[in-house]
Coordinates of C-alpha atoms in Angstrom, one line a residue:
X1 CA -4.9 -20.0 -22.5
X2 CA -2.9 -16.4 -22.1
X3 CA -3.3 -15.1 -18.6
X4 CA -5.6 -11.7 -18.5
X5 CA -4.0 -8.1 -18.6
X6 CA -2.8 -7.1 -15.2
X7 CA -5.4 -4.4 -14.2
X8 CA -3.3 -0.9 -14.0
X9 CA -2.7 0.7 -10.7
X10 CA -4.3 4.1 -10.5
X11 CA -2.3 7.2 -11.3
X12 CA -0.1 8.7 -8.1
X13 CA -1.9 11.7 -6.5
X14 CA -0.8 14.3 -4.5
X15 CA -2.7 14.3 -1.0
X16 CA -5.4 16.8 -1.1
X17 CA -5.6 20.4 1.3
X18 CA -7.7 19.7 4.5
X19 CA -10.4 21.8 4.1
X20 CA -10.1 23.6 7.4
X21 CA -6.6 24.7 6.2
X22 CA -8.5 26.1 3.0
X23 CA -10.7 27.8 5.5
X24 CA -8.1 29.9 7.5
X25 CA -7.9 32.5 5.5
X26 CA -11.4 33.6 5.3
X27 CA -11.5 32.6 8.8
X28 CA -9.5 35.7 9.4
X29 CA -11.3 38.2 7.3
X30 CA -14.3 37.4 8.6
X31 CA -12.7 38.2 12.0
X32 CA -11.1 41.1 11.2
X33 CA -14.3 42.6 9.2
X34 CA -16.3 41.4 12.6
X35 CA -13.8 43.5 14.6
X36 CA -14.4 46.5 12.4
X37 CA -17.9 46.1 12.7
X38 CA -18.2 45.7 16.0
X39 CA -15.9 48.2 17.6
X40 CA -15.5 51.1 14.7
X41 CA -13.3 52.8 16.3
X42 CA -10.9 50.7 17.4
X43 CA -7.5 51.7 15.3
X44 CA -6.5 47.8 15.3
X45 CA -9.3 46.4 13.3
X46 CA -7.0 46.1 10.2
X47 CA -4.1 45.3 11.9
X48 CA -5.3 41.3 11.7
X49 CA -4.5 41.3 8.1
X50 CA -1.1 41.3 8.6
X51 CA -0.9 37.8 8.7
X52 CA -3.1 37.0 5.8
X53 CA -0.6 36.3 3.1
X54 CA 1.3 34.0 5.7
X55 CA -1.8 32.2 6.4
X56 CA -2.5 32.1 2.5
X57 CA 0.7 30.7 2.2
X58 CA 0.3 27.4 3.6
X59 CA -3.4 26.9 2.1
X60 CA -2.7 28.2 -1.7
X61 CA -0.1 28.7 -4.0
X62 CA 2.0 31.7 -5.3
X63 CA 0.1 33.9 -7.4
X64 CA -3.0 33.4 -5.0
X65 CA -1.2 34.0 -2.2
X66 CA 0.4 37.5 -3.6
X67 CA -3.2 38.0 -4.9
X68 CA -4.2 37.8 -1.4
X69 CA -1.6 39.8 -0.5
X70 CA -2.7 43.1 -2.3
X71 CA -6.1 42.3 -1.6
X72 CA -5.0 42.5 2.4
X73 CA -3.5 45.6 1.9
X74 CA -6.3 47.3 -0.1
X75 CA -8.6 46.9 2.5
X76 CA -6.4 47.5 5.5
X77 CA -6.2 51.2 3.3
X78 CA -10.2 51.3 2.9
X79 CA -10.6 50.5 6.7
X80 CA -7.8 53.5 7.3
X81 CA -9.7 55.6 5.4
X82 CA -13.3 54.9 7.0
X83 CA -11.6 55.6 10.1
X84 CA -9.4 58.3 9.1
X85 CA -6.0 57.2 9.8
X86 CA -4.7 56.0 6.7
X87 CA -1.7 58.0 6.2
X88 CA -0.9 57.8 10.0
X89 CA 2.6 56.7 11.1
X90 CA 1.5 53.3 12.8
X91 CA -1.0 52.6 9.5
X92 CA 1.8 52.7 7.2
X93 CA 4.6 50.4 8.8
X94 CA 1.0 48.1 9.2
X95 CA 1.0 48.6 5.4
X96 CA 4.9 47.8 5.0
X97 CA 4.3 44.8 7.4
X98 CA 1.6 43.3 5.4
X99 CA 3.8 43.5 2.1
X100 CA 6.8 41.9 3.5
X101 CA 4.7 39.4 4.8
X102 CA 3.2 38.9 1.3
X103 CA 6.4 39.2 -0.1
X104 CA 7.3 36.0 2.7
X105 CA 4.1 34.7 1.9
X106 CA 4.3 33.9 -1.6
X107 CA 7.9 32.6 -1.3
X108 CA 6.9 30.2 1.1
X109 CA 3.7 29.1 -1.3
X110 CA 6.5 28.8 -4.0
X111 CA 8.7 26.4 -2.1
X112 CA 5.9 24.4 -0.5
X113 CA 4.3 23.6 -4.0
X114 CA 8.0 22.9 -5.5
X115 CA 8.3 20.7 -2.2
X116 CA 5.0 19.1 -3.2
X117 CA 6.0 18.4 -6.0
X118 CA 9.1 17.2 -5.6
X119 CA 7.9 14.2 -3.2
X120 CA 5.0 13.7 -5.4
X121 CA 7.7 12.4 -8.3
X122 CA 9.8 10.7 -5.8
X123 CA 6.8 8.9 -4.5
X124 CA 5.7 8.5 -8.1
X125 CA 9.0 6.9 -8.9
X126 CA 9.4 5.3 -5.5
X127 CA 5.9 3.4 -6.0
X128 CA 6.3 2.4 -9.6
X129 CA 9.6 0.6 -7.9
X130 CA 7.5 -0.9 -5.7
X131 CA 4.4 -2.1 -8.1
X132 CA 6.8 -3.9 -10.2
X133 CA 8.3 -6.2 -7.5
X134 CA 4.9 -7.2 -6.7
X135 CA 2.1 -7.1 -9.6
X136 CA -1.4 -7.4 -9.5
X137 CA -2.4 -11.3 -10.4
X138 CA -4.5 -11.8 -13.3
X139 CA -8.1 -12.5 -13.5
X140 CA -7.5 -15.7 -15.0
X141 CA -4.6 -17.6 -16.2
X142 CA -4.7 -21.2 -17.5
X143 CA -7.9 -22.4 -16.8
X144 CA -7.6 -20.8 -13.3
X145 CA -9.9 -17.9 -11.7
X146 CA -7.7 -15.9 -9.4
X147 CA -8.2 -13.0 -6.6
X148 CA -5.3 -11.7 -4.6
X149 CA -5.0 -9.8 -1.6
X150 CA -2.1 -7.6 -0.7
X151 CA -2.0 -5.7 2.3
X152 CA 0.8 -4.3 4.4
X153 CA 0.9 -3.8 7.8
X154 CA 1.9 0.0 7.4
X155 CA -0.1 2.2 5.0
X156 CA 2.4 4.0 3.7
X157 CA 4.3 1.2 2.7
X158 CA 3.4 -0.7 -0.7
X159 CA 5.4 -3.9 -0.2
X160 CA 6.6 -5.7 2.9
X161 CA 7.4 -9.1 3.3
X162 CA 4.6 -11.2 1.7
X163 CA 5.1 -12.1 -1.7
X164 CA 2.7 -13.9 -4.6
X165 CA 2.9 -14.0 -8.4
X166 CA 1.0 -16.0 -10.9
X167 CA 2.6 -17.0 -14.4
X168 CA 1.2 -18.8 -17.0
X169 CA 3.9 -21.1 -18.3
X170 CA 4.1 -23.9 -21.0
X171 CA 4.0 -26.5 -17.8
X172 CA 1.0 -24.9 -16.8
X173 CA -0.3 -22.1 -14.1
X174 CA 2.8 -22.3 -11.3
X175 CA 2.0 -19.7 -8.0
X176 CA 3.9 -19.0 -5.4
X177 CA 3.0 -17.4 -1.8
X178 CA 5.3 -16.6 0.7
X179 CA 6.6 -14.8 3.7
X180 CA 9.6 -13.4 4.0
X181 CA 11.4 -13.3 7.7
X182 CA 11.9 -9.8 9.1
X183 CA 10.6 -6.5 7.7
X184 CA 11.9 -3.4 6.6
X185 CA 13.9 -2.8 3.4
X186 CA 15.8 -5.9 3.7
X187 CA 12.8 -7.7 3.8
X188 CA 11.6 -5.4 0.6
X189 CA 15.1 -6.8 -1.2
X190 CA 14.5 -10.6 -0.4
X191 CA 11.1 -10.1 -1.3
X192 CA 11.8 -8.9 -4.9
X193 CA 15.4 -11.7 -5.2
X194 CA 12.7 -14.4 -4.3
X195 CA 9.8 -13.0 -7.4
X196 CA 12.8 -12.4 -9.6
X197 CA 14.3 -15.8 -9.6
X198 CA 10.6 -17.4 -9.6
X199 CA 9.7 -15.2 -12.8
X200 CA 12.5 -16.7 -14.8
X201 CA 13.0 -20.1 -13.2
X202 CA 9.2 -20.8 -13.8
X203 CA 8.8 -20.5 -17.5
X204 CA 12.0 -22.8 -17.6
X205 CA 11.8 -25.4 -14.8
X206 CA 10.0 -28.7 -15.9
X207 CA 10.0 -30.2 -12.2
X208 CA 7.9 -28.0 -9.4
X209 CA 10.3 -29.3 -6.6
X210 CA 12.9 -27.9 -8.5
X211 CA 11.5 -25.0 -9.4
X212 CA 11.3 -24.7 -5.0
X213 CA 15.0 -25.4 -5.2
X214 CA 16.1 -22.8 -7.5
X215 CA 14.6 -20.0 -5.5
X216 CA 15.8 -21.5 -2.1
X217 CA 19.2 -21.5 -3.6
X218 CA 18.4 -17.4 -4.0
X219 CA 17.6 -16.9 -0.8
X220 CA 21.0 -18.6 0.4
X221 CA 22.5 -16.0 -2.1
X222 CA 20.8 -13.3 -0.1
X223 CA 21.8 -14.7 2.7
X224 CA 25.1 -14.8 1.8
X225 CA 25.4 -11.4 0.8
X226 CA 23.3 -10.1 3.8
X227 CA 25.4 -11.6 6.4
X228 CA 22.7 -13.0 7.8
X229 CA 22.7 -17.1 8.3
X230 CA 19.1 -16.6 10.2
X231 CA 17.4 -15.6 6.7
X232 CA 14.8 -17.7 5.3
X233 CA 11.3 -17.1 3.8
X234 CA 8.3 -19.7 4.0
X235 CA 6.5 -20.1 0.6
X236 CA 4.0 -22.0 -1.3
X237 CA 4.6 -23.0 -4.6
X238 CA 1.0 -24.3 -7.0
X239 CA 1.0 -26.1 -10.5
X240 CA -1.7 -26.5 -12.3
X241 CA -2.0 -28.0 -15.6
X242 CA -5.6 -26.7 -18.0
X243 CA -8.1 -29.0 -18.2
X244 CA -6.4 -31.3 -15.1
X245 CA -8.8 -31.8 -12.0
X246 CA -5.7 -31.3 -9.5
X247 CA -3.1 -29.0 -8.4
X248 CA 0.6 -29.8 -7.4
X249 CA 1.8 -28.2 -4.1
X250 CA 5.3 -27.6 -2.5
X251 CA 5.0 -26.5 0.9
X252 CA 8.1 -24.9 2.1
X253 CA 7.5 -24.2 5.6
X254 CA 4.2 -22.1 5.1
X255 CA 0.6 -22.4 6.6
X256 CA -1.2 -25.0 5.5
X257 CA -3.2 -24.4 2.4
X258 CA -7.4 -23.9 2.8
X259 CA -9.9 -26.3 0.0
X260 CA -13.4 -24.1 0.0
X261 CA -16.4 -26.7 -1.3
X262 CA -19.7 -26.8 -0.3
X263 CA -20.0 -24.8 2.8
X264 CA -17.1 -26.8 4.1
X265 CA -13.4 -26.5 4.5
X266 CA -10.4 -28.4 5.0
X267 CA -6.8 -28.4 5.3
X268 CA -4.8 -29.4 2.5
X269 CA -2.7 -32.1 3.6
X270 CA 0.6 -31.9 2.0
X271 CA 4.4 -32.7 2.8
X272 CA 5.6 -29.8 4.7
X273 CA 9.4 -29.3 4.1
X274 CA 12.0 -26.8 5.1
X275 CA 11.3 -22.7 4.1
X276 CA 13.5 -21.7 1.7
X277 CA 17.3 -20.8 2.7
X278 CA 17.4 -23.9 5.3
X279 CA 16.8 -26.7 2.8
X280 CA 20.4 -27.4 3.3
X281 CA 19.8 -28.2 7.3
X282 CA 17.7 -31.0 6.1
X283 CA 17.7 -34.7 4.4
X284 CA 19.0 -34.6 0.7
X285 CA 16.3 -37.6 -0.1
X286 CA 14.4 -37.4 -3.3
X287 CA 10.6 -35.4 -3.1
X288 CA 7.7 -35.1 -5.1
X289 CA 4.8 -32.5 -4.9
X290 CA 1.8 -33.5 -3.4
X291 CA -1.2 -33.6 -5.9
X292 CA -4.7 -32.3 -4.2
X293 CA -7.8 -33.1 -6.5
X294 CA -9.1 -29.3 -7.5
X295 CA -12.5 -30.0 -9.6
X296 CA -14.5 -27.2 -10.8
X297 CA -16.5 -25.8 -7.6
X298 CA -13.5 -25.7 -5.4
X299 CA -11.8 -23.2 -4.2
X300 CA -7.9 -23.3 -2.8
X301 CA -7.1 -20.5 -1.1
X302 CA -3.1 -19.2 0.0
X303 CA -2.7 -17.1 2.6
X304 CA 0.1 -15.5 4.9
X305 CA 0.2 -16.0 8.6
X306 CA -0.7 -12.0 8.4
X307 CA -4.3 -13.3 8.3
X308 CA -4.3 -16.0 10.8
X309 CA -2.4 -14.1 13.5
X310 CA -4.3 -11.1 12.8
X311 CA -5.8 -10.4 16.6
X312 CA -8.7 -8.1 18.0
X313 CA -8.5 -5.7 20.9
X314 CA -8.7 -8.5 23.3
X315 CA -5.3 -10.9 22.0
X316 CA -8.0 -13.1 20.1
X317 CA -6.6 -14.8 17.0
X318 CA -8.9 -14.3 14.0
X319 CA -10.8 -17.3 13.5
X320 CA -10.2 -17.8 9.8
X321 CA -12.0 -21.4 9.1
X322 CA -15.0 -20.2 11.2
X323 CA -15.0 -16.7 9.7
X324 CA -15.2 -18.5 6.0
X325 CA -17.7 -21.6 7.4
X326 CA -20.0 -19.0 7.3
X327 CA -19.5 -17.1 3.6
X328 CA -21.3 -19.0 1.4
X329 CA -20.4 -19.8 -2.3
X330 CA -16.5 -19.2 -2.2
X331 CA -15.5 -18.2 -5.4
X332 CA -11.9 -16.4 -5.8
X333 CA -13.3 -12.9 -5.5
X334 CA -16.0 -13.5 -3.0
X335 CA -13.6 -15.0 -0.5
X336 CA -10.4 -12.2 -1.0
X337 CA -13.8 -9.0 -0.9
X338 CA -14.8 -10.9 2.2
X339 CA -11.5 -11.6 3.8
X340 CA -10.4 -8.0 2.3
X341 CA -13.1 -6.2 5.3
X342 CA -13.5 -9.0 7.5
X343 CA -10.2 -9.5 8.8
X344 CA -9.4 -5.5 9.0
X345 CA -12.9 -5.1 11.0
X346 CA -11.6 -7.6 13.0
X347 CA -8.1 -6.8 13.7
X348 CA -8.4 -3.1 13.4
X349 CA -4.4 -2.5 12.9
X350 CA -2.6 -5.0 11.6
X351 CA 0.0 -6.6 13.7
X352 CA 2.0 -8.6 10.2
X353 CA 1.6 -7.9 6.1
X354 CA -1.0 -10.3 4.7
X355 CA -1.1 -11.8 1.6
X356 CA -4.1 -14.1 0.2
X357 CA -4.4 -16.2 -3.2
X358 CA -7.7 -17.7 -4.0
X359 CA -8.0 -19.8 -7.3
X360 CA -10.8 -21.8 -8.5
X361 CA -11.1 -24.0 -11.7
X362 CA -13.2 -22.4 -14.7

């Protein structure tokens, strides 16, 4: 069965205008026409329009903002001429004030919205990067229901150092879920060596153990080029095979896989090697995945240490098995929506990325 189209990530947009910055402007007509009503025959009453096309500036963009600009000075001469000063010596260098500053005005609006725009392509660019190091999983792909979760620890970053991907191969579903060590942009670089040695390995590896050691041998590559012997990344690699009532796991070093039945849950016991980049520091003896029985009804769900370690106010770690005791039916997409709110409710800020698989037979 071909896995489902990846769902498209919604268009980039550029962050909109507070509303109280939209505001300022009339803000300040209203206070200058509330000065000229109040005190008539105060000379100054104009005067506050001045600053108009400044504050324009930073709330519209250039032709509003030199609209605004002969607006200001059209009624700083109507106000002048109610009062009878408008060809008076201090009136016009207010006049010649308010132009230059609508002159400054609308330059400004020009280079903010040519700024705006600017970072609104680099971020474009910058998060299309990003998306295609780590895609959305499919709906379904070989027999399988999935959900996934993705969700770094800072906002404004897309991808961390969690890592998933589903692919539907001639051997059958293979997933992997990991956790890269560190964070930052070396973490970001690991991240996508580790998906882009999976995505090719996968549709060519017969043996899932081996498929584990190709992409520790990429880490060790990283490694190498990084200068850094302390890299590693903990990962969880899945095989599934249509129509098959079990899955094959390789546990590199990650948490402990979850099986949702029932109302109950239960580790998944499997052999728990070395995370990938330190399989060298260990035995060189022959391994085999472990097989876990996966009939339809069951759920397996994957998940980062982001979600376990996630803490509230008080240093409590969230309670994941009791939080999910208490969900009900756990199909794929119940149990990422629920985890999705629960754990941010819980946690508030997130202390780690988190990253959470859920598949289900069909």
């Amino acid at each position: 069965m071909p896995a489902a189209s990846r769902p498209p990530y919604p268009a980039v947009e550029q962050p909109p205008t507070p509303r109280w910055v939209l505001w300022l402007p009339v803000l300040l007509l209203v206070l200058d026409l509330a000065a000229e009503a109040l005190v008539p025959d105060a000379v100054a009453a104009g005067f506050l329009l001045t600053a108009l096309p400044v504050v324009a500036a930073f709330s519209y963009g250039p032709v509003l903002t030199a609209a605004t600009t002969g607006g200001a000075l059209a009624l700083q001469i109507l106000l002048a001429l109610r009062a009878g000063h408008v060809d008076e010596q201090h009136h016009v260098w207010v006049y010649i004030a308010t132009l230059l500053s609508g002159v400054m005005g609308t330059a400004l609006a020009w280079q903010r919205t040519r700024q705006n725009r600017t970072l609104l392509q680099a971020r474009t660019v910058a998060e299309t990067l990003q998306r295609t190091v780590l895609r959305p999983v499919p709906d379904r792909a070989g027999g399988l229901r999935v959900a996934g979760l993705y969700r770094p620890a800072q906002a404004e970053v897309l991808v961390g150092g969690d890592l998933y991907e589903v692919c539907d191969t001639r051997y059958g579903v293979r997933v992997l879920l990991g956790d890269v060590r560190g964070k930052g942009l070396g973490a970001v670089r690991t991240v996508a060596d580790v998906l882009g040695a999976f995505r090719a390995a996968a549709h060519d590896t017969p043996d899932l153990v081996d498929l584990a050691d190709q992409l520790d041998r990429a880490v060790l590559r990283d490694a190498a080029d990084r200068g850094d012997d302390e890299l590693f990344a903990t990962a969880v690699l899945l095989q599934y095979r249509p129509g098959s009532d079990c899955v094959e796991i390789v546990n590199r070093g990650h948490t402990t896989p979850l099986l949702l039945a029932d109302g109950t849950i239960s580790p998944v016991s499997c052999a728990d090697e070395l995370p990938l980049g330190l399989a060298h520091l260990g035995p060189a003896d022959a391994r085999q995945p472990t097989a876990v029985a996966l009939p339809p009804g069951h759920t397996l769900l994957l998940y980062t240490d982001g979600v376990s370690e996630a803490r509230d106010a008080a240093g409590t770690f969230y309670p994941l098995t009791t939080r999910l005791a208490a969900l009900g039916p756990a199909t794929p997409d119940r149990v990422v929506s629920f985890l999705a709110q629960d754990v941010h409710t819980f946690a508030g800020l997130l202390a780690d990325d988190l990253a959470v698989l859920a598949l289900t037979p069909e």
